[in-house]
Coordinates of C-alpha atoms in Angstrom, one line a residue:
Chain A
M24 CA 31.4 -1.1 16.6
A25 CA 28.7 -0.6 19.1
R26 CA 26.3 -3.3 19.4
T27 CA 23.1 -3.4 20.9
K28 CA 22.4 -5.8 24.1
G29 CA 20.6 -8.7 23.7
A30 CA 19.1 -8.6 26.8
G31 CA 15.8 -6.2 27.4
N32 CA 15.4 -6.4 23.4
S33 CA 12.0 -7.7 21.6
A34 CA 12.6 -10.4 19.7
V35 CA 12.9 -8.7 16.5
D36 CA 15.4 -6.2 17.8
R37 CA 17.1 -9.9 19.1
I38 CA 16.0 -11.4 15.5
Q39 CA 18.1 -8.0 13.8
D40 CA 21.3 -8.1 16.0
L41 CA 21.9 -11.2 15.1
I42 CA 21.9 -10.4 10.9
L43 CA 24.3 -7.8 11.5
A44 CA 26.0 -9.8 14.1
E45 CA 26.7 -12.6 11.7
G46 CA 27.4 -9.9 8.9
M47 CA 24.0 -11.3 6.9
V48 CA 23.2 -10.1 3.4
P49 CA 19.8 -9.7 1.4
G50 CA 19.1 -13.2 -0.2
D51 CA 21.5 -15.0 2.8
P52 CA 18.6 -18.0 4.6
M53 CA 17.4 -17.4 7.6
P54 CA 18.7 -19.8 10.8
T55 CA 16.0 -22.3 11.9
E56 CA 13.2 -21.4 13.5
T57 CA 14.5 -24.2 16.5
A58 CA 17.9 -22.8 15.8
L59 CA 16.5 -19.0 16.4
C60 CA 14.2 -19.8 19.4
E61 CA 17.6 -21.7 20.7
R62 CA 20.3 -18.9 20.2
L63 CA 17.9 -15.7 21.0
E64 CA 16.4 -18.0 24.0
I65 CA 13.3 -17.2 23.0
S66 CA 9.9 -19.1 23.0
R67 CA 8.8 -20.7 19.5
S68 CA 5.5 -18.1 19.7
S69 CA 7.6 -15.2 19.9
V70 CA 10.3 -16.1 17.2
R71 CA 7.3 -16.5 14.8
E72 CA 5.6 -12.5 15.3
A73 CA 8.6 -11.7 15.6
M74 CA 9.4 -12.7 12.6
R75 CA 6.1 -12.3 10.7
T76 CA 6.6 -8.5 12.0
L77 CA 10.2 -9.0 10.0
A78 CA 7.9 -10.0 6.8
S79 CA 6.2 -7.5 6.5
L80 CA 8.7 -4.9 6.7
D81 CA 10.9 -6.5 3.7
I82 CA 13.8 -7.3 6.6
V83 CA 12.8 -10.6 6.0
E84 CA 11.6 -12.3 3.3
V85 CA 9.7 -15.6 3.2
R86 CA 9.2 -18.4 -0.3
H87 CA 6.6 -20.4 0.6
G88 CA 8.5 -24.4 -0.4
H89 CA 12.1 -22.6 0.8
G90 CA 12.2 -21.4 3.7
T91 CA 13.4 -17.6 5.0
F92 CA 16.2 -15.5 3.7
V93 CA 17.1 -12.0 4.9
G94 CA 14.7 -9.8 2.9
Q95 CA 15.5 -6.8 -0.3
L96 CA 15.2 -3.8 2.6
S97 CA 12.6 -2.4 0.2
L98 CA 10.3 0.1 0.6
S99 CA 7.5 -2.2 0.1
P100 CA 6.3 -1.2 3.5
L101 CA 6.5 2.1 2.7
V102 CA 4.3 1.7 -0.8
N103 CA 1.4 -0.4 0.8
G104 CA 1.5 2.6 4.0
L105 CA 1.3 5.3 2.3
L106 CA -1.5 3.7 -0.5
F107 CA -3.4 2.2 2.3
R108 CA -3.9 6.3 3.2
A109 CA -4.3 7.7 -0.3
R110 CA -7.3 4.8 0.2
L111 CA -8.6 6.4 3.2
D112 CA -8.5 9.7 2.0
D113 CA -10.7 9.2 -1.1
G114 CA -14.0 10.8 -1.4
N115 CA -12.5 14.1 0.5
D116 CA -9.2 15.9 -2.0
L117 CA -7.8 13.2 -2.9
R118 CA -4.6 15.7 -1.0
A119 CA -2.6 12.4 0.1
L120 CA -2.6 11.1 -3.5
R121 CA -1.4 15.1 -4.6
E122 CA 1.5 14.8 -1.8
V123 CA 2.4 12.3 -3.5
V124 CA 2.7 13.5 -6.8
E125 CA 3.8 17.0 -5.6
L126 CA 7.3 14.8 -3.9
R127 CA 7.7 12.4 -7.5
I128 CA 7.9 16.2 -9.1
A129 CA 10.7 17.2 -5.5
I130 CA 12.4 14.1 -6.8
D131 CA 12.1 14.5 -10.9
L132 CA 13.4 18.3 -10.2
S133 CA 16.1 17.6 -7.5
V134 CA 18.3 15.5 -9.7
A135 CA 18.0 17.7 -13.2
E136 CA 22.0 18.9 -13.0
Q137 CA 23.0 15.5 -12.0
L138 CA 21.3 13.1 -15.2
V139 CA 22.2 16.2 -17.5
E140 CA 26.3 15.1 -16.5
I141 CA 24.9 11.7 -17.4
Y142 CA 23.0 12.3 -20.8
R143 CA 24.5 15.2 -22.2
G144 CA 25.6 14.3 -25.4
T145 CA 23.8 10.2 -25.7
V146 CA 21.9 8.8 -27.6
N147 CA 19.0 6.1 -25.8
S148 CA 17.4 4.2 -28.5
E149 CA 15.8 2.1 -25.1
L150 CA 13.7 5.4 -24.1
E151 CA 13.0 6.7 -27.4
D152 CA 11.5 2.9 -27.6
L153 CA 9.8 3.3 -24.4
V154 CA 8.0 6.4 -25.4
E155 CA 7.3 5.3 -28.6
E156 CA 5.7 3.0 -27.0
M157 CA 3.4 4.7 -24.4
R158 CA 3.0 6.6 -27.7
R159 CA 1.0 4.2 -29.8
L160 CA -1.0 2.8 -26.3
A161 CA -2.1 6.5 -25.4
K162 CA -3.6 6.5 -29.3
N163 CA -5.3 3.5 -29.1
G164 CA -7.4 5.1 -26.5
Q165 CA -4.9 1.9 -23.6
P166 CA -2.9 3.0 -20.0
F167 CA 0.3 2.5 -20.5
P168 CA 2.2 1.2 -16.7
E169 CA 4.8 -0.3 -18.0
A170 CA 6.3 1.8 -20.5
D171 CA 5.7 4.3 -18.1
A172 CA 7.7 2.5 -15.0
A173 CA 9.9 1.2 -17.7
F174 CA 10.7 4.5 -19.3
H175 CA 11.5 6.1 -15.3
T176 CA 13.1 3.5 -13.9
A177 CA 15.6 3.5 -17.4
L178 CA 16.2 7.3 -17.0
F179 CA 17.3 7.3 -13.5
S180 CA 18.8 4.1 -12.9
R181 CA 22.5 5.4 -13.5
L182 CA 22.0 7.3 -10.5
P183 CA 24.4 7.1 -8.3
N184 CA 22.2 7.2 -4.8
G185 CA 19.9 3.7 -4.8
L186 CA 17.4 5.1 -2.4
L187 CA 16.5 7.9 -4.0
R188 CA 16.1 5.6 -7.0
Q189 CA 14.2 2.8 -4.7
L190 CA 11.7 6.3 -3.1
A191 CA 11.7 7.3 -7.4
Q192 CA 9.6 3.8 -7.8
A193 CA 7.8 3.6 -4.7
F194 CA 6.2 6.9 -5.3
W195 CA 5.0 5.7 -9.6
E196 CA 3.7 2.9 -7.5
I197 CA 1.6 4.2 -5.3
H198 CA 0.7 7.1 -7.9
T199 CA -0.2 4.2 -10.3
T200 CA -2.1 2.0 -8.5
A201 CA -4.0 5.1 -5.8
V202 CA -4.8 6.3 -9.9
P203 CA -7.6 3.3 -10.4
L204 CA -8.4 2.9 -7.2
L205 CA -9.8 6.0 -6.5
D206 CA -11.7 5.8 -9.8
I207 CA -10.2 8.8 -11.2
V208 CA -10.5 9.6 -15.3
Q209 CA -7.8 9.5 -16.6
S210 CA -8.2 13.2 -18.7
E211 CA -7.6 13.3 -22.2
D212 CA -5.1 15.2 -22.7
I213 CA -3.2 12.0 -22.2
L214 CA -1.0 12.6 -24.9
V215 CA 0.7 15.4 -23.5
T216 CA 2.4 12.9 -20.7
V217 CA 3.7 11.1 -23.9
D218 CA 5.2 14.6 -25.3
A219 CA 6.9 15.4 -22.2
H220 CA 8.4 11.9 -21.3
Q221 CA 10.5 12.8 -25.0
A222 CA 10.8 16.7 -23.9
M223 CA 12.4 15.2 -20.9
L224 CA 14.4 12.7 -22.6
T225 CA 15.7 15.6 -25.5
A226 CA 16.0 17.8 -22.9
L227 CA 18.7 15.4 -21.2
E228 CA 20.4 14.2 -23.8
A229 CA 20.9 18.2 -25.1
G230 CA 22.6 18.8 -21.9
D231 CA 20.0 21.5 -21.0
A232 CA 18.8 21.4 -17.7
D233 CA 16.3 24.0 -17.4
A234 CA 14.8 22.5 -20.6
Y235 CA 13.8 19.1 -18.6
R236 CA 12.8 20.6 -15.4
D237 CA 10.3 22.7 -17.8
A238 CA 9.3 18.8 -19.3
V239 CA 9.3 17.4 -15.7
H240 CA 6.4 20.3 -15.2
E241 CA 4.6 19.5 -18.1
H242 CA 5.0 16.3 -17.0
Y243 CA 2.3 16.1 -15.2
R244 CA 0.0 18.8 -16.3
P245 CA -2.1 16.8 -16.9
L246 CA -2.5 14.4 -13.8
G247 CA -3.2 18.0 -12.1
R248 CA -5.7 19.0 -14.1
T249 CA -7.7 15.0 -13.6
L250 CA -7.1 15.9 -9.4
D251 CA -8.6 18.8 -9.7
A252 CA -11.5 17.7 -11.8
A253 CA -12.2 14.9 -9.0
G254 CA -11.7 17.0 -6.4
R255 CA -14.1 19.2 -7.6
A256 CA -16.4 15.9 -8.4
A257 CA -16.1 15.3 -5.2
A258 CA -16.6 18.4 -3.2
T259 CA -20.4 18.4 -5.9
A260 CA -21.1 14.8 -4.5
V261 CA -20.3 16.3 -0.9
T262 CA -22.4 19.7 -0.9
G263 CA -24.4 18.7 -3.9
Chain B
M8 CA -16.6 4.2 -5.3
A9 CA -14.6 1.0 -6.5
R10 CA -14.8 -1.6 -2.9
T11 CA -12.5 -4.3 -3.4
K12 CA -13.5 -7.1 -2.8
G13 CA -13.0 -8.8 0.3
A14 CA -13.3 -12.4 -0.6
G15 CA -10.0 -14.4 -2.2
N16 CA -8.1 -11.5 -0.6
S17 CA -5.5 -12.1 3.0
A18 CA -7.1 -11.0 6.3
V19 CA -5.0 -7.7 6.1
D20 CA -7.0 -6.3 3.0
R21 CA -9.8 -7.4 5.0
I22 CA -9.4 -5.7 8.3
Q23 CA -8.0 -2.4 5.5
D24 CA -11.1 -2.6 4.1
L25 CA -12.8 -2.9 6.9
I26 CA -11.5 0.0 7.7
L27 CA -12.1 2.4 4.5
A28 CA -16.2 1.3 4.1
E29 CA -16.7 1.8 8.0
G30 CA -14.6 4.9 7.1
M31 CA -13.0 5.1 10.5
V32 CA -10.0 7.8 11.1
P33 CA -6.3 7.6 12.6
G34 CA -7.4 7.0 16.6
D35 CA -11.0 5.4 15.7
P36 CA -10.8 2.3 17.9
M37 CA -11.4 -0.6 16.0
P38 CA -13.7 -3.6 16.5
T39 CA -12.6 -6.5 19.3
E40 CA -10.8 -9.2 18.1
T41 CA -13.9 -11.7 18.8
A42 CA -16.5 -9.3 16.3
L43 CA -13.5 -9.0 13.5
C44 CA -13.3 -12.6 12.9
E45 CA -17.3 -13.1 13.6
R46 CA -17.4 -10.1 10.6
L47 CA -14.8 -10.8 8.1
E48 CA -15.2 -15.0 9.3
I49 CA -12.6 -15.7 9.6
S50 CA -10.1 -17.3 12.4
R51 CA -9.3 -15.5 15.9
S52 CA -5.7 -16.7 14.8
S53 CA -5.8 -14.6 11.2
V54 CA -6.9 -11.6 12.3
R55 CA -4.3 -11.5 15.4
E56 CA -1.7 -12.6 12.6
A57 CA -2.7 -9.5 10.6
M58 CA -3.6 -7.7 13.5
R59 CA 0.3 -7.7 13.8
T60 CA 1.3 -6.8 10.6
L61 CA -1.5 -4.2 10.4
A62 CA 0.6 -2.9 13.4
S63 CA 3.9 -3.3 12.6
L64 CA 3.0 -0.4 9.5
D65 CA 1.3 1.8 11.9
I66 CA -2.5 1.4 10.0
V67 CA -3.3 0.0 13.6
E68 CA -1.9 1.3 16.8
V69 CA -2.6 -0.8 19.7
R70 CA -2.5 0.5 23.1
H71 CA -1.7 -1.7 26.0
G72 CA -4.6 -1.5 28.5
H73 CA -6.8 1.2 26.0
G74 CA -7.8 -1.5 23.3
T75 CA -6.7 -1.6 19.4
F76 CA -7.2 1.6 17.3
V77 CA -6.7 2.8 13.6
G78 CA -2.8 4.1 13.6
Q79 CA -1.4 7.4 12.7
L80 CA 0.0 5.9 8.9
S81 CA 3.1 7.4 10.3
L82 CA 6.2 6.8 8.3
S83 CA 7.5 4.4 11.2
P84 CA 7.9 1.6 9.3
L85 CA 10.3 3.6 6.6
V86 CA 12.6 4.8 10.1
N87 CA 12.5 1.1 11.2
G88 CA 13.8 -0.5 7.9
L89 CA 15.9 2.4 6.7
L90 CA 18.4 1.9 10.1
F91 CA 18.6 -1.2 9.7
R92 CA 19.5 -0.9 6.5
A93 CA 22.3 1.8 7.2
R94 CA 23.1 -0.5 10.4
L95 CA 23.7 -3.5 7.8
D96 CA 25.9 -1.8 5.8
D97 CA 28.1 -0.4 8.9
G98 CA 32.3 -1.3 7.8
N99 CA 32.0 -1.1 4.9
D100 CA 30.9 2.6 3.1
L101 CA 28.6 4.2 4.8
R102 CA 27.1 4.3 1.9
A103 CA 23.3 3.8 2.7
L104 CA 23.6 6.5 5.2
R105 CA 25.3 8.6 2.5
E106 CA 21.9 8.8 0.6
V107 CA 19.7 9.4 3.6
V108 CA 21.6 12.5 4.0
E109 CA 21.8 13.2 0.2
L110 CA 17.7 13.0 0.6
R111 CA 18.0 15.5 3.8
I112 CA 19.7 17.8 1.2
A113 CA 17.2 17.2 -1.7
I114 CA 14.4 17.5 0.8
D115 CA 15.5 20.9 1.7
L116 CA 16.4 22.2 -1.4
S117 CA 12.7 21.4 -3.1
V118 CA 11.2 23.9 -0.8
A119 CA 13.4 26.7 -0.9
E120 CA 11.4 28.7 -3.2
Q121 CA 8.1 27.7 -1.0
L122 CA 10.3 28.7 2.3
V123 CA 10.7 32.2 1.3
E124 CA 7.1 32.8 0.7
I125 CA 5.9 31.9 3.8
Y126 CA 9.8 33.2 5.6
R127 CA 10.5 36.6 4.4
G128 CA 9.7 39.7 6.2
T129 CA 8.6 37.9 9.4
V130 CA 11.0 37.7 12.6
N131 CA 10.6 34.0 14.2
S132 CA 11.5 34.2 18.0
E133 CA 10.9 30.9 18.9
L134 CA 13.6 29.2 16.3
E135 CA 16.2 32.2 16.4
D136 CA 16.4 30.3 20.2
L137 CA 17.0 27.3 19.2
V138 CA 19.9 28.2 17.4
E139 CA 21.1 30.0 20.7
E140 CA 20.3 26.3 22.0
M141 CA 22.5 24.9 20.0
R142 CA 25.0 27.1 20.3
R143 CA 25.4 26.6 24.3
L144 CA 25.0 23.0 23.7
A145 CA 27.6 22.6 21.4
K146 CA 30.1 25.4 22.8
N147 CA 30.3 22.9 26.3
G148 CA 30.8 19.8 24.0
Q149 CA 27.7 18.2 24.1
P150 CA 25.3 16.6 20.8
F151 CA 21.7 19.0 20.6
P152 CA 19.4 16.2 18.7
E153 CA 16.6 17.7 20.8
A154 CA 17.3 21.4 19.3
D155 CA 18.3 20.1 16.3
A156 CA 14.9 18.7 16.0
A157 CA 13.0 21.4 16.9
F158 CA 14.4 23.6 14.2
H159 CA 13.9 21.3 11.5
T160 CA 10.6 20.6 12.8
A161 CA 9.4 24.2 13.8
L162 CA 11.4 25.9 9.5
F163 CA 9.0 22.9 8.3
S164 CA 5.8 22.9 9.7
R165 CA 3.7 25.6 7.7
L166 CA 4.5 23.4 4.9
P167 CA 0.6 22.7 3.1
N168 CA 2.9 18.7 2.3
G169 CA 1.9 16.6 5.0
L170 CA 3.5 13.7 3.2
L171 CA 7.4 15.8 2.9
R172 CA 7.2 16.9 6.8
Q173 CA 7.0 13.3 7.3
L174 CA 9.5 11.9 5.5
A175 CA 11.5 15.1 6.3
Q176 CA 11.1 13.9 10.3
A177 CA 11.9 10.1 9.0
F178 CA 15.4 11.5 7.5
W179 CA 16.3 13.2 10.3
E180 CA 15.5 10.0 12.7
I181 CA 18.1 8.1 10.6
H182 CA 20.1 10.2 9.8
T183 CA 20.6 11.3 13.6
T184 CA 20.1 7.9 15.2
A185 CA 22.2 5.8 12.7
V186 CA 25.4 8.3 13.5
P187 CA 25.8 7.4 17.3
L188 CA 24.9 3.2 16.2
L189 CA 27.2 3.3 13.7
D190 CA 30.5 5.3 16.0
I191 CA 30.9 7.7 14.5
V192 CA 33.0 10.4 15.8
Q193 CA 31.1 14.1 15.1
S194 CA 33.7 16.6 13.7
E195 CA 34.4 19.0 15.9
D196 CA 33.8 22.0 13.2
I197 CA 29.9 21.3 14.7
L198 CA 29.7 24.9 15.7
V199 CA 28.9 25.2 11.6
T200 CA 26.3 23.6 11.7
V201 CA 25.2 26.2 14.1
D202 CA 25.9 29.0 12.2
A203 CA 24.6 27.3 9.4
H204 CA 20.8 26.6 11.2
Q205 CA 21.5 30.8 11.5
A206 CA 22.0 31.2 7.8
M207 CA 19.1 29.2 6.9
L208 CA 17.2 31.4 8.5
T209 CA 18.3 34.6 8.6
A210 CA 18.3 34.1 4.8
L211 CA 14.1 32.6 4.6
E212 CA 14.0 35.8 6.5
A213 CA 15.3 38.2 3.9
G214 CA 13.6 35.8 0.9
D215 CA 16.8 35.1 -0.6
A216 CA 16.6 31.8 -1.6
D217 CA 20.1 31.2 -2.4
A218 CA 21.5 32.3 0.4
Y219 CA 19.1 29.6 1.6
R220 CA 20.9 26.9 -0.3
D221 CA 23.8 27.9 0.2
A222 CA 23.7 27.5 3.8
V223 CA 21.4 24.4 3.5
H224 CA 25.0 22.9 1.7
E225 CA 27.5 24.9 4.4
H226 CA 24.7 22.7 7.2
Y227 CA 25.0 19.3 5.3
R228 CA 29.0 20.1 5.3
P229 CA 30.9 18.5 8.5
L230 CA 28.6 15.8 8.6
G231 CA 30.0 15.0 5.1
R232 CA 33.2 15.5 6.3
T233 CA 32.6 12.7 9.8
L234 CA 31.2 11.0 6.2
D235 CA 35.1 11.0 4.8
A236 CA 36.4 10.6 7.3
A237 CA 34.9 7.4 8.7
G238 CA 34.9 6.3 5.5
R239 CA 38.1 6.2 5.1
A240 CA 38.7 4.2 8.4
A241 CA 36.7 1.6 7.3
A242 CA 38.8 1.5 4.5
T243 CA 42.1 1.1 6.5
A244 CA 40.9 -1.0 8.5
V245 CA 40.0 -4.4 6.3
T246 CA 43.2 -3.1 4.2
G247 CA 45.5 -2.4 7.3

């Protein structure tokens, strides 16, 4: 196996190389700061700085009072960066948030055939219950982020591509976090979104990829209207 | 506009809030370390640590000898994390790399209709030249990452969704960087890949979305064979 040479590389690279060389996996305890200084022949301040960078990338994870471990390599750095980008874009045309939503749609559509294969002819009471929970909350005028997250996570849970699942989750998180941060008022047709969740599930259980794709578009339509209205309000605030 | 309160937040959050409050954009110079300490009432070491974290997330950018600027908010943290994940996975079944390639395929397919709208009836000599460059290099047994990158970037350059363009670029980079790092020998049918680039372009110019989708699958087929062979070799190394 090719190995990147340690010499000349940054402390970050050298710690990453060490994790690889030792065959460590997410959750394994990292060597102590002192051990890293000695093994990699770098200063304590370099080790400390590198570990902070690696922590911000979720390549290592600091559990306070318990030590440092190999991280979960999640997409949390992506979420942070894109959330910041969405907020930076605020007052403008909400383009960053629109782009995230477009990517959610693209991901949901890209797995239509795979999901049909998985769900055709099945009954999914867990997913049905989540739709009912959303409906109950929506009727009381309440938001339903937990049920919504649980629905999408459960729906995708049997897809084999873990990166796609994580990416879908990351974009869900950016979208759901950004909407309140940007003070966007959810449109009143939120019950349409609840019905669309039901329609997605019904279509998949019936093995109908086209109906699933229609339901995906329906699912994002109220949000599209919300973003359009917020975009118009921002434009009025600028020109008015 | 809602504003996150400064008090109680980390130095990272407070610096991000400052960038937002000041309406700064990528490329703007950041206040000096001293100015940040004073304005945010935090210690110099906290500012320094926060700026390193922000730099690793590409929210700020340190240009040595020139100072610190608001970053480009690129997907480079995603690339770093996923490359590391691909290497961590080495010797296993190359699953991390397969997942990245599957996502590249999903992205390329998701924009079929949009690309057809853009390219139907057009002539694209720049893209033709890049295909010829790939062919020349492939015939000499040489890799062609620059021409390949230039082709995919140019092909997507007129898509309106900047995040999708960046994501496609990030996955291209992970894929192209990971293949040599993992010591995977490219299969000999690399000319098939060159032809597939030509076929993608021809299909789009002809306004034929189905032919474009076929060419996308063809484009990734040699790589699929390469990954399968490397996966079998790894399995043999373990069991043999």
